[in-house]
Short mmCIF file of C-alpha atoms in Angstrom, two decimals:
data_model
loop_
_atom_site.label_atom_id
_atom_site.label_comp_id
_atom_site.label_asym_id
_atom_site.label_seq_id
_atom_site.Cartn_x
_atom_site.Cartn_y
_atom_site.Cartn_z
CA UNK A 1 35.62 -62.37 -75.95
CA UNK A 2 33.44 -64.02 -78.55
CA UNK A 3 29.80 -64.37 -77.56
CA UNK A 4 27.15 -66.28 -79.49
CA UNK A 5 23.54 -66.02 -78.44
CA UNK A 6 20.97 -68.32 -79.98
CA UNK A 7 17.23 -67.71 -79.95
CA UNK A 8 14.08 -68.83 -81.69
CA UNK A 9 13.75 -72.32 -80.31
CA UNK A 10 10.18 -73.31 -79.47
CA UNK A 11 7.58 -76.05 -79.38
CA UNK A 12 6.19 -76.60 -82.88
CA UNK A 13 3.91 -79.16 -84.46
CA UNK A 14 5.05 -81.63 -87.07
CA UNK A 15 5.18 -79.90 -90.43
CA UNK A 16 5.68 -76.48 -88.87
CA UNK A 17 8.51 -73.99 -89.30
CA UNK A 18 10.92 -72.13 -87.08
CA UNK A 19 13.67 -69.61 -87.65
CA UNK A 20 16.61 -69.70 -85.30
CA UNK A 21 18.91 -66.72 -84.83
CA UNK A 22 22.52 -66.55 -83.72
CA UNK A 23 23.83 -63.13 -82.78
CA UNK A 24 27.62 -62.95 -82.70
CA UNK A 25 29.79 -60.39 -80.93
CA UNK A 26 33.47 -60.03 -80.10
CA UNK A 27 34.64 -61.17 -83.52
CA UNK A 28 35.12 -59.81 -87.02
CA UNK A 29 31.83 -61.08 -88.36
CA UNK A 30 32.66 -60.54 -92.02
CA UNK A 31 35.81 -62.66 -91.63
CA UNK A 32 34.12 -65.45 -89.74
CA UNK A 33 32.32 -68.67 -90.38
CA UNK A 34 29.23 -69.59 -88.39
CA UNK A 35 27.74 -73.04 -88.07
CA UNK A 36 24.60 -74.60 -86.67
CA UNK A 37 24.77 -77.94 -84.91
CA UNK A 38 22.26 -79.95 -82.95
CA UNK A 39 22.22 -82.60 -80.27
CA UNK A 40 19.25 -84.72 -79.29
CA UNK A 41 19.06 -86.57 -75.96
CA UNK A 42 21.25 -89.67 -76.00
CA UNK A 43 22.76 -88.80 -79.37
CA UNK A 44 25.95 -87.24 -80.55
CA UNK A 45 26.35 -83.77 -81.96
CA UNK A 46 25.28 -83.46 -85.58
CA UNK A 47 26.21 -80.76 -88.07
CA UNK A 48 23.25 -78.93 -89.56
CA UNK A 49 24.55 -76.11 -91.75
CA UNK A 50 27.42 -73.64 -91.94
CA UNK A 51 28.13 -70.39 -93.70
CA UNK A 52 31.35 -68.56 -94.47
CA UNK A 53 30.76 -64.84 -94.17
CA UNK A 54 33.90 -64.09 -96.15
CA UNK A 55 32.51 -65.45 -99.40
CA UNK A 56 28.97 -66.55 -98.58
CA UNK A 57 29.77 -70.20 -99.12
CA UNK A 58 27.35 -72.53 -97.42
CA UNK A 59 27.14 -76.17 -96.53
CA UNK A 60 23.99 -77.99 -95.43
CA UNK A 61 23.86 -81.57 -94.27
CA UNK A 62 22.61 -83.77 -97.08
CA UNK A 63 19.81 -85.14 -94.91
CA UNK A 64 18.49 -81.62 -94.28
CA UNK A 65 18.80 -80.05 -97.70
CA UNK A 66 15.50 -78.82 -99.01
CA UNK A 67 14.11 -78.23 -95.53
CA UNK A 68 16.78 -76.19 -93.71
CA UNK A 69 18.41 -73.01 -95.01
CA UNK A 70 21.23 -70.99 -93.48
CA UNK A 71 21.65 -67.28 -94.15
CA UNK A 72 23.60 -64.35 -92.78
CA UNK A 73 22.97 -60.65 -92.16
CA UNK A 74 26.26 -58.86 -91.63
CA UNK A 75 24.52 -55.61 -90.70
CA UNK A 76 23.08 -57.40 -87.68
CA UNK A 77 25.98 -59.79 -87.01
CA UNK A 78 23.37 -62.50 -87.17
CA UNK A 79 23.12 -65.90 -88.81
CA UNK A 80 19.73 -67.51 -89.29
CA UNK A 81 18.59 -71.08 -89.68
CA UNK A 82 15.23 -71.42 -91.38
CA UNK A 83 13.71 -74.81 -90.64
CA UNK A 84 10.66 -75.98 -92.55
CA UNK A 85 8.58 -79.15 -92.58
CA UNK A 86 9.81 -80.04 -89.13
CA UNK A 87 9.78 -83.67 -88.04
CA UNK A 88 9.93 -85.28 -84.60
CA UNK A 89 13.54 -86.29 -85.30
CA UNK A 90 14.47 -82.61 -85.65
CA UNK A 91 13.86 -82.09 -81.94
CA UNK A 92 17.15 -81.19 -80.27
CA UNK A 93 19.16 -78.44 -78.70
CA UNK A 94 20.51 -76.31 -81.52
CA UNK A 95 23.87 -74.61 -81.07
CA UNK A 96 25.69 -72.04 -83.15
CA UNK A 97 29.45 -71.91 -83.34
CA UNK A 98 32.04 -69.57 -84.83
CA UNK A 99 35.61 -69.43 -86.02
CA UNK A 100 37.63 -66.67 -87.64
CA UNK A 101 40.27 -68.51 -89.60
CA UNK A 102 38.98 -70.18 -92.71
CA UNK A 103 39.19 -73.70 -93.99
CA UNK A 104 36.84 -75.14 -96.61
CA UNK A 105 33.31 -74.80 -95.28
CA UNK A 106 32.32 -78.43 -95.77
CA UNK A 107 35.38 -79.69 -93.91
CA UNK A 108 34.78 -77.16 -91.16
CA UNK A 109 31.15 -78.09 -90.81
CA UNK A 110 31.48 -81.87 -90.95
CA UNK A 111 34.29 -81.79 -88.41
CA UNK A 112 32.59 -79.37 -86.07
CA UNK A 113 35.90 -77.56 -86.10
CA UNK A 114 34.79 -74.29 -84.49
CA UNK A 115 36.42 -72.30 -81.72
CA UNK A 116 33.48 -70.73 -79.92
CA UNK A 117 30.05 -72.09 -79.07
CA UNK A 118 26.77 -70.69 -77.85
CA UNK A 119 24.59 -72.06 -75.08
CA UNK A 120 21.94 -73.52 -77.36
CA UNK A 121 18.23 -73.14 -77.97
CA UNK A 122 15.70 -75.95 -77.57
CA UNK A 123 13.55 -77.09 -80.48
CA UNK A 124 10.69 -79.44 -79.66
CA UNK A 125 8.50 -80.99 -82.33
CA UNK A 126 5.17 -82.47 -81.30
CA UNK A 127 3.31 -85.07 -83.32
#
């Protein structure tokens, strides 16, 4: 059974930084892709960034490039999301998701086409 556990969500001031972690188990991490998504109250799910652990390919939403960075540590079966210069509109529940069969990372990320999802971690940004 695939399990994804997110952590690192917190209350942060505008302009601050957070690093989210997603620890994956029950899958072949090196043959997987992991994505970060977010959902704010009253809004739909939005892709944030995704990484293919097979080849290290990444995709980051155009609106978040330059502020958010995804990375992976295969020794720890963990994917990170570094978030800098946080804004009130970044407040949301952040979810990680995984799949083990590959399609192009951008297609995978934009479509939210992942098989397993975590429970989410809350990010709150105060102004």
